[in-house]
mmCIF file of C-alpha atoms in Angstrom:
data_model
loop_
_atom_site.group_PDB
_atom_site.id
_atom_site.type_symbol
_atom_site.label_atom_id
_atom_site.label_comp_id
_atom_site.label_asym_id
_atom_site.label_seq_id
_atom_site.Cartn_x
_atom_site.Cartn_y
_atom_site.Cartn_z
ATOM 1 C CA MET A 119 74.223 26.753 95.534
ATOM 2 C CA GLU A 120 72.140 25.577 98.500
ATOM 3 C CA ASN A 121 70.903 28.131 100.994
ATOM 4 C CA ILE A 122 72.916 26.775 103.925
ATOM 5 C CA THR A 123 72.248 28.552 107.204
ATOM 6 C CA ASN A 124 75.271 29.927 109.065
ATOM 7 C CA GLU A 125 77.738 29.466 106.200
ATOM 8 C CA LEU A 126 80.401 32.170 106.185
ATOM 9 C CA HIS A 127 80.025 35.132 103.834
ATOM 10 C CA VAL A 128 82.850 37.693 103.849
ATOM 11 C CA ILE A 129 82.278 41.279 102.724
ATOM 12 C CA PHE A 130 85.164 43.646 102.019
ATOM 13 C CA GLY A 131 83.945 47.205 102.481
ATOM 14 C CA THR A 132 81.594 48.816 104.983
ATOM 15 C CA GLY A 133 80.073 51.481 102.770
ATOM 16 C CA PRO A 134 76.368 51.484 101.887
ATOM 17 C CA VAL A 135 76.612 48.445 99.604
ATOM 18 C CA GLY A 136 78.573 46.338 102.071
ATOM 19 C CA MET A 137 76.405 47.264 105.050
ATOM 20 C CA THR A 138 73.126 46.724 103.197
ATOM 21 C CA LEU A 139 74.350 43.394 101.860
ATOM 22 C CA ALA A 140 75.423 42.351 105.357
ATOM 23 C CA ALA A 141 71.971 43.117 106.733
ATOM 24 C CA GLN A 142 70.291 41.090 103.990
ATOM 25 C CA LEU A 143 72.614 38.129 104.483
ATOM 26 C CA ARG A 144 72.070 38.200 108.243
ATOM 27 C CA ALA A 145 68.316 38.137 107.632
ATOM 28 C CA THR A 146 68.793 34.766 105.901
ATOM 29 C CA GLY A 147 70.811 33.373 108.811
ATOM 30 C CA LYS A 148 74.255 33.617 107.240
ATOM 31 C CA HIS A 149 77.421 34.108 109.272
ATOM 32 C CA VAL A 150 78.611 37.491 108.011
ATOM 33 C CA ARG A 151 82.105 38.883 108.385
ATOM 34 C CA LEU A 152 82.578 42.514 107.382
ATOM 35 C CA VAL A 153 86.110 43.761 106.763
ATOM 36 C CA ASN A 154 87.511 47.275 106.608
ATOM 37 C CA ARG A 155 90.913 48.764 107.335
ATOM 38 C CA SER A 156 90.131 49.987 110.839
ATOM 39 C CA GLY A 157 87.784 47.315 112.139
ATOM 40 C CA LYS A 158 85.539 50.139 113.343
ATOM 41 C CA GLY A 159 81.936 50.866 112.440
ATOM 42 C CA GLN A 160 78.364 49.913 113.255
ATOM 43 C CA ALA A 161 77.827 46.438 111.814
ATOM 44 C CA PRO A 162 74.278 45.131 111.276
ATOM 45 C CA GLY A 163 73.019 42.986 114.139
ATOM 46 C CA GLY A 164 74.811 39.670 114.398
ATOM 47 C CA ALA A 165 77.522 40.468 111.844
ATOM 48 C CA GLU A 166 81.157 40.530 112.911
ATOM 49 C CA LEU A 167 83.437 43.381 111.893
ATOM 50 C CA MET A 168 87.168 42.799 111.540
ATOM 51 C CA ALA A 169 90.148 44.923 110.570
ATOM 52 C CA GLY A 170 92.079 43.913 107.478
ATOM 53 C CA ASP A 171 94.011 45.464 104.617
ATOM 54 C CA ALA A 172 92.544 44.106 101.384
ATOM 55 C CA LEU A 173 95.678 45.237 99.553
ATOM 56 C CA GLN A 174 97.550 42.375 101.242
ATOM 57 C CA SER A 175 96.627 39.056 99.648
ATOM 58 C CA GLU A 176 97.724 37.006 102.653
ATOM 59 C CA VAL A 177 95.425 39.040 104.896
ATOM 60 C CA VAL A 178 92.601 38.451 102.422
ATOM 61 C CA ARG A 179 93.289 34.701 102.400
ATOM 62 C CA LYS A 180 93.204 34.409 106.186
ATOM 63 C CA LEU A 181 90.002 36.420 106.509
ATOM 64 C CA CYS A 182 88.280 34.381 103.775
ATOM 65 C CA GLN A 183 89.327 30.921 104.932
ATOM 66 C CA GLY A 184 86.228 28.746 105.105
ATOM 67 C CA ALA A 185 83.999 31.250 103.313
ATOM 68 C CA ALA A 186 81.355 30.135 100.837
ATOM 69 C CA VAL A 187 81.153 33.548 99.173
ATOM 70 C CA VAL A 188 83.332 36.658 99.233
ATOM 71 C CA TYR A 189 81.921 40.023 98.167
ATOM 72 C CA HIS A 190 84.244 42.804 97.053
ATOM 73 C CA CYS A 191 82.335 45.980 97.927
ATOM 74 C CA ALA A 192 85.292 48.110 99.003
ATOM 75 C CA ASN A 193 85.038 51.696 97.818
ATOM 76 C CA VAL A 194 87.987 53.836 96.763
ATOM 77 C CA PRO A 195 88.005 57.667 96.628
ATOM 78 C CA TYR A 196 87.973 59.034 93.084
ATOM 79 C CA GLU A 197 91.448 60.510 93.347
ATOM 80 C CA GLN A 198 92.940 57.121 94.350
ATOM 81 C CA GLN A 199 91.078 54.803 91.989
ATOM 82 C CA LEU A 200 93.607 54.627 89.152
ATOM 83 C CA ASP A 201 96.300 53.502 91.565
ATOM 84 C CA ILE A 202 94.421 51.389 94.089
ATOM 85 C CA ILE A 203 91.650 49.556 92.211
ATOM 86 C CA PRO A 204 94.000 47.426 90.019
ATOM 87 C CA ARG A 205 96.139 46.593 93.062
ATOM 88 C CA LEU A 206 93.057 45.751 95.078
ATOM 89 C CA GLN A 207 91.860 43.440 92.330
ATOM 90 C CA LYS A 208 95.162 41.561 92.236
ATOM 91 C CA SER A 209 95.212 41.129 96.008
ATOM 92 C CA ILE A 210 91.574 40.018 96.214
ATOM 93 C CA ILE A 211 92.010 37.413 93.464
ATOM 94 C CA GLU A 212 95.239 36.058 94.954
ATOM 95 C CA GLY A 213 93.736 35.959 98.433
ATOM 96 C CA VAL A 214 90.386 34.391 97.541
ATOM 97 C CA ALA A 215 91.693 31.835 95.017
ATOM 98 C CA PRO A 216 93.178 29.364 97.568
ATOM 99 C CA THR A 217 89.947 29.349 99.600
ATOM 100 C CA GLY A 218 87.687 28.075 96.813
ATOM 101 C CA ALA A 219 85.043 30.680 97.652
ATOM 102 C CA ARG A 220 82.917 32.370 95.036
ATOM 103 C CA LEU A 221 83.917 35.998 94.450
ATOM 104 C CA ILE A 222 81.189 38.554 93.727
ATOM 105 C CA VAL A 223 82.476 41.974 92.684
ATOM 106 C CA THR A 224 80.597 45.271 92.830
ATOM 107 C CA ASP A 225 81.233 47.025 89.518
ATOM 108 C CA THR A 226 80.350 50.225 87.659
ATOM 109 C CA LEU A 227 79.249 51.218 84.158
ATOM 110 C CA TYR A 228 82.375 53.277 83.462
ATOM 111 C CA MET A 229 83.907 50.827 80.990
ATOM 112 C CA TYR A 230 81.105 51.399 78.467
ATOM 113 C CA GLY A 231 82.065 55.039 78.014
ATOM 114 C CA GLU A 232 79.849 57.463 76.131
ATOM 115 C CA THR A 233 76.873 55.604 74.677
ATOM 116 C CA HIS A 234 75.072 58.613 73.141
ATOM 117 C CA GLY A 235 71.843 57.383 74.654
ATOM 118 C CA LYS A 236 72.044 53.766 73.501
ATOM 119 C CA VAL A 237 70.831 51.180 75.984
ATOM 120 C CA MET A 238 73.639 49.647 78.037
ATOM 121 C CA LYS A 239 73.503 45.852 78.116
ATOM 122 C CA GLU A 240 76.044 43.411 79.486
ATOM 123 C CA THR A 241 77.156 42.862 75.884
ATOM 124 C CA THR A 242 77.770 46.563 75.224
ATOM 125 C CA PRO A 243 81.369 47.053 74.000
ATOM 126 C CA TYR A 244 83.906 48.701 76.276
ATOM 127 C CA THR A 245 84.594 51.978 74.467
ATOM 128 C CA ALA A 246 85.551 54.263 77.353
ATOM 129 C CA THR A 247 88.011 57.048 76.588
ATOM 130 C CA THR A 248 88.316 58.325 80.162
ATOM 131 C CA ARG A 249 91.185 57.136 82.335
ATOM 132 C CA LYS A 250 88.892 55.628 84.948
ATOM 133 C CA GLY A 251 86.695 54.023 82.308
ATOM 134 C CA GLN A 252 89.656 52.395 80.569
ATOM 135 C CA MET A 253 91.011 51.212 83.921
ATOM 136 C CA ARG A 254 87.627 49.696 84.800
ATOM 137 C CA ALA A 255 87.543 47.915 81.443
ATOM 138 C CA LYS A 256 90.957 46.341 82.044
ATOM 139 C CA VAL A 257 90.015 45.338 85.578
ATOM 140 C CA ALA A 258 86.740 43.740 84.422
ATOM 141 C CA GLN A 259 88.544 41.836 81.679
ATOM 142 C CA SER A 260 91.133 40.626 84.197
ATOM 143 C CA TYR A 261 88.463 39.385 86.592
ATOM 144 C CA LEU A 262 86.719 37.391 83.884
ATOM 145 C CA ALA A 263 90.043 36.067 82.594
ATOM 146 C CA ALA A 264 90.809 34.787 86.103
ATOM 147 C CA HIS A 265 87.501 32.916 86.029
ATOM 148 C CA ARG A 266 88.166 31.404 82.595
ATOM 149 C CA GLU A 267 91.622 30.301 83.700
ATOM 150 C CA GLY A 268 90.161 28.532 86.725
ATOM 151 C CA LYS A 269 91.875 30.727 89.319
ATOM 152 C CA VAL A 270 88.709 31.830 91.073
ATOM 153 C CA ARG A 271 84.972 31.652 90.413
ATOM 154 C CA ILE A 272 83.739 35.181 89.751
ATOM 155 C CA ALA A 273 80.654 37.198 88.865
ATOM 156 C CA LEU A 274 80.483 40.974 88.433
ATOM 157 C CA GLY A 275 77.447 42.974 89.544
ATOM 158 C CA ARG A 276 77.224 46.352 87.805
ATOM 159 C CA SER A 277 75.114 49.120 89.264
ATOM 160 C CA ALA A 278 73.756 52.383 87.928
ATOM 161 C CA ASP A 279 73.949 55.463 90.187
ATOM 162 C CA PHE A 280 72.483 54.224 93.439
ATOM 163 C CA PHE A 281 70.474 55.827 96.204
ATOM 164 C CA GLY A 282 68.759 54.737 99.386
ATOM 165 C CA PRO A 283 69.349 54.303 103.119
ATOM 166 C CA ARG A 284 73.025 54.646 104.111
ATOM 167 C CA VAL A 285 73.880 56.238 100.731
ATOM 168 C CA LEU A 286 75.560 59.593 101.338
ATOM 169 C CA ASN A 287 78.267 60.122 98.725
ATOM 170 C CA SER A 288 76.108 59.944 95.618
ATOM 171 C CA VAL A 289 74.476 62.302 93.149
ATOM 172 C CA LEU A 290 71.232 61.293 94.903
ATOM 173 C CA GLY A 291 72.722 61.351 98.372
ATOM 174 C CA ASP A 292 73.388 63.814 101.147
ATOM 175 C CA ARG A 293 73.344 66.812 98.824
ATOM 176 C CA VAL A 294 69.746 66.057 97.838
ATOM 177 C CA PHE A 295 67.600 64.524 100.581
ATOM 178 C CA PRO A 296 68.613 66.780 103.517
ATOM 179 C CA ALA A 297 68.279 69.875 101.328
ATOM 180 C CA ALA A 298 64.835 68.781 100.164
ATOM 181 C CA GLN A 299 63.768 68.176 103.773
ATOM 182 C CA ALA A 300 64.933 71.661 104.757
ATOM 183 C CA GLY A 301 63.352 73.339 101.734
ATOM 184 C CA LYS A 302 66.773 74.448 100.486
ATOM 185 C CA SER A 303 68.145 74.411 96.938
ATOM 186 C CA ILE A 304 69.130 70.973 95.663
ATOM 187 C CA GLN A 305 72.396 70.753 93.755
ATOM 188 C CA LEU A 306 72.318 68.479 90.712
ATOM 189 C CA ILE A 307 74.659 68.301 87.735
ATOM 190 C CA GLY A 308 74.403 68.405 83.966
ATOM 191 C CA ASN A 309 71.167 68.125 82.011
ATOM 192 C CA LEU A 310 68.264 67.531 84.378
ATOM 193 C CA ASP A 311 65.808 66.378 81.722
ATOM 194 C CA LEU A 312 67.540 63.345 80.228
ATOM 195 C CA PRO A 313 66.542 59.752 81.053
ATOM 196 C CA HIS A 314 68.854 58.513 83.790
ATOM 197 C CA CYS A 315 68.721 55.059 85.345
ATOM 198 C CA TYR A 316 69.172 54.595 89.074
ATOM 199 C CA SER A 317 69.546 51.539 91.284
ATOM 200 C CA TYR A 318 68.035 51.359 94.762
ATOM 201 C CA ILE A 319 70.640 50.229 97.295
ATOM 202 C CA GLU A 320 68.507 47.351 98.602
ATOM 203 C CA ASP A 321 68.164 46.049 95.031
ATOM 204 C CA VAL A 322 71.918 46.365 94.485
ATOM 205 C CA ALA A 323 72.592 44.259 97.578
ATOM 206 C CA LYS A 324 69.900 41.742 96.655
ATOM 207 C CA GLY A 325 71.438 41.398 93.198
ATOM 208 C CA LEU A 326 74.900 40.736 94.617
ATOM 209 C CA MET A 327 73.542 38.230 97.125
ATOM 210 C CA THR A 328 71.660 36.444 94.350
ATOM 211 C CA LEU A 329 74.789 36.179 92.196
ATOM 212 C CA GLY A 330 76.563 34.545 95.124
ATOM 213 C CA GLU A 331 73.827 31.930 95.416
ATOM 214 C CA HIS A 332 73.944 30.532 91.887
ATOM 215 C CA ASP A 333 76.678 28.686 90.004
ATOM 216 C CA GLU A 334 75.047 29.666 86.725
ATOM 217 C CA ALA A 335 75.703 33.333 87.544
ATOM 218 C CA LEU A 336 79.472 32.876 87.511
ATOM 219 C CA GLY A 337 81.833 33.812 84.718
ATOM 220 C CA ARG A 338 80.129 36.970 83.493
ATOM 221 C CA ALA A 339 78.955 40.473 84.343
ATOM 222 C CA TRP A 340 75.363 41.275 85.299
ATOM 223 C CA HIS A 341 73.489 44.546 85.634
ATOM 224 C CA VAL A 342 71.770 44.609 89.018
ATOM 225 C CA PRO A 343 68.166 45.866 88.853
ATOM 226 C CA VAL A 344 67.479 49.485 87.948
ATOM 227 C CA VAL A 345 64.359 51.299 89.079
ATOM 228 C CA ASP A 346 61.294 51.239 86.875
ATOM 229 C CA PRO A 347 60.170 53.486 85.279
ATOM 230 C CA ILE A 348 63.232 55.278 83.950
ATOM 231 C CA VAL A 349 63.132 58.884 85.112
ATOM 232 C CA THR A 350 65.133 62.097 84.827
ATOM 233 C CA GLN A 351 67.041 63.896 87.567
ATOM 234 C CA ARG A 352 64.254 66.462 87.662
ATOM 235 C CA ASP A 353 61.608 63.740 87.967
ATOM 236 C CA MET A 354 63.413 62.214 90.928
ATOM 237 C CA THR A 355 63.759 65.467 92.847
ATOM 238 C CA GLU A 356 60.150 66.435 92.171
ATOM 239 C CA MET A 357 59.000 63.056 93.497
ATOM 240 C CA ILE A 358 61.084 63.617 96.612
ATOM 241 C CA GLY A 359 59.570 67.071 97.094
ATOM 242 C CA LYS A 360 56.046 65.768 96.573
ATOM 243 C CA MET A 361 56.496 63.076 99.220
ATOM 244 C CA LEU A 362 57.891 65.659 101.625
ATOM 245 C CA GLY A 363 55.095 68.079 100.791
ATOM 246 C CA LYS A 364 57.596 70.799 99.967
ATOM 247 C CA PRO A 365 58.456 72.737 96.798
ATOM 248 C CA VAL A 366 61.695 71.729 95.121
ATOM 249 C CA HIS A 367 64.345 74.275 94.180
ATOM 250 C CA ILE A 368 67.026 72.872 91.863
ATOM 251 C CA LEU A 369 70.431 74.313 91.073
ATOM 252 C CA ALA A 370 71.990 72.579 88.052
ATOM 253 C CA LEU A 371 75.784 72.757 88.093
ATOM 254 C CA PRO A 372 77.434 72.898 84.639
ATOM 255 C CA LYS A 373 80.744 71.259 83.832
ATOM 256 C CA LEU A 374 82.588 74.547 84.313
ATOM 257 C CA ALA A 375 81.387 74.692 87.919
ATOM 258 C CA ILE A 376 82.664 71.164 88.550
ATOM 259 C CA GLN A 377 86.004 72.085 86.976
ATOM 260 C CA SER A 378 86.222 75.114 89.265
ATOM 261 C CA LEU A 379 85.454 73.008 92.325
ATOM 262 C CA GLY A 380 88.130 70.609 91.125
ATOM 263 C CA LEU A 381 90.760 73.275 91.740
ATOM 264 C CA PHE A 382 90.188 72.772 95.461
ATOM 265 C CA SER A 383 88.870 69.209 95.667
ATOM 266 C CA PRO A 384 90.852 66.214 94.329
ATOM 267 C CA SER A 385 87.658 64.153 94.135
ATOM 268 C CA MET A 386 85.831 66.779 92.081
ATOM 269 C CA HIS A 387 88.879 67.151 89.850
ATOM 270 C CA GLU A 388 88.730 63.433 89.077
ATOM 271 C CA PHE A 389 84.967 63.578 88.569
ATOM 272 C CA VAL A 390 85.243 66.020 85.656
ATOM 273 C CA GLU A 391 86.066 63.328 83.088
ATOM 274 C CA MET A 392 82.937 61.402 84.101
ATOM 275 C CA PHE A 393 80.646 64.410 83.611
ATOM 276 C CA TYR A 394 79.460 62.989 80.273
ATOM 277 C CA GLN A 395 77.191 60.661 82.252
ATOM 278 C CA TYR A 396 74.986 63.674 82.949
ATOM 279 C CA THR A 397 74.991 65.147 79.454
ATOM 280 C CA GLU A 398 73.567 62.117 77.635
ATOM 281 C CA PRO A 399 70.833 59.599 78.464
ATOM 282 C CA GLN A 400 72.019 56.852 80.817
ATOM 283 C CA ILE A 401 69.784 53.883 80.076
ATOM 284 C CA VAL A 402 70.602 50.503 81.595
ATOM 285 C CA ASP A 403 68.975 47.165 80.739
ATOM 286 C CA SER A 404 68.854 44.891 83.796
ATOM 287 C CA SER A 405 66.493 42.321 82.284
ATOM 288 C CA ASP A 406 69.116 39.535 82.277
ATOM 289 C CA ILE A 407 69.349 39.233 86.052
ATOM 290 C CA GLU A 408 65.633 39.851 86.490
ATOM 291 C CA GLN A 409 64.643 37.076 84.090
ATOM 292 C CA ALA A 410 67.354 34.614 85.128
ATOM 293 C CA PHE A 411 66.718 34.807 88.870
ATOM 294 C CA GLY A 412 63.265 36.342 89.234
ATOM 295 C CA LEU A 413 64.451 39.642 90.679
ATOM 296 C CA HIS A 414 62.327 42.772 90.468
ATOM 297 C CA PRO A 415 63.284 46.346 91.323
ATOM 298 C CA THR A 416 61.643 47.918 94.340
ATOM 299 C CA PRO A 417 58.780 50.225 93.246
ATOM 300 C CA LEU A 418 60.235 53.706 92.838
ATOM 301 C CA ASP A 419 57.839 55.443 95.210
ATOM 302 C CA GLU A 420 58.587 52.854 97.898
ATOM 303 C CA ALA A 421 62.344 53.268 97.382
ATOM 304 C CA ILE A 422 62.141 57.061 97.640
ATOM 305 C CA ARG A 423 59.889 56.887 100.705
ATOM 306 C CA SER A 424 62.242 54.559 102.583
ATOM 307 C CA THR A 425 65.188 56.807 101.716
ATOM 308 C CA ILE A 426 63.369 59.888 103.000
ATOM 309 C CA GLN A 427 62.511 58.071 106.228
ATOM 310 C CA TRP A 428 66.137 57.020 106.727
ATOM 311 C CA TYR A 429 67.391 60.580 106.257
ATOM 312 C CA GLN A 430 64.711 61.922 108.603
ATOM 313 C CA LYS A 431 65.795 59.489 111.320
ATOM 314 C CA ARG A 432 69.425 60.409 110.709
ATOM 315 C CA THR A 433 68.641 64.119 111.032
ATOM 316 C CA SER A 434 66.710 63.670 114.274
ATOM 317 C CA ALA A 435 69.241 61.310 115.863
#
């Protein structure tokens, strides 16, 4: 696909992925249209922000008319995912199909299920036993089936746990960086000393943008770049503390604590079945996208430093 200036790129979702992607697309001169339900938010400079319900396929079609690429980055709260994600998929496919635009979908690793430390590749079988993992497997299969059937041209971009500027609701989000800055205890979960892959939010967005630029990327799933080297949760927090010049105090929450929190929080209740991700190594191979399109993950120290700086600015604002 040619890098045509000012072509329309539509992004559903104004969370950290959508906003970061919008900023990167604007930097290349693209006409960017962000969409969320309310039409409210702080869009990156030059991007337009419109209200639209992505669960209505006709709304999707109208918003995507004339688009070269559509990115599905809409996030759904844990407690609503089983109901909404399949419906969202159906609406997005039906709405984008008549426009002829490429569809790039932000995806997870849930469908792989427990890997017992084996490296996750794009060819790893879908063996999830959790409800959300099995749902994600069906949704991924449906997306790729829609591509094979010629309904819409699709690529899936799968991310490991991500962190970075704008990322709040994450294991490495607003429960970690502000606490580290203040010298308070950092709450993590599970086994802190297992290898655990992370993706830096700028690399996630760059991966999605790259998939939208290339015909040869369509029709399959890709793992967006993960940080190198692979580290543990403890490694990450100690690096954060070192850059801040402060000692790190870690509180590791066991599964029982998450289950107890789930009695009062629907999101935490739904998170319990995914706790296995923090009791076994989570190792992701992103070499396919790196070799195919020349992508490289941001150096880990640079990624952590930029995240710290973003949180510091947010705290002082």
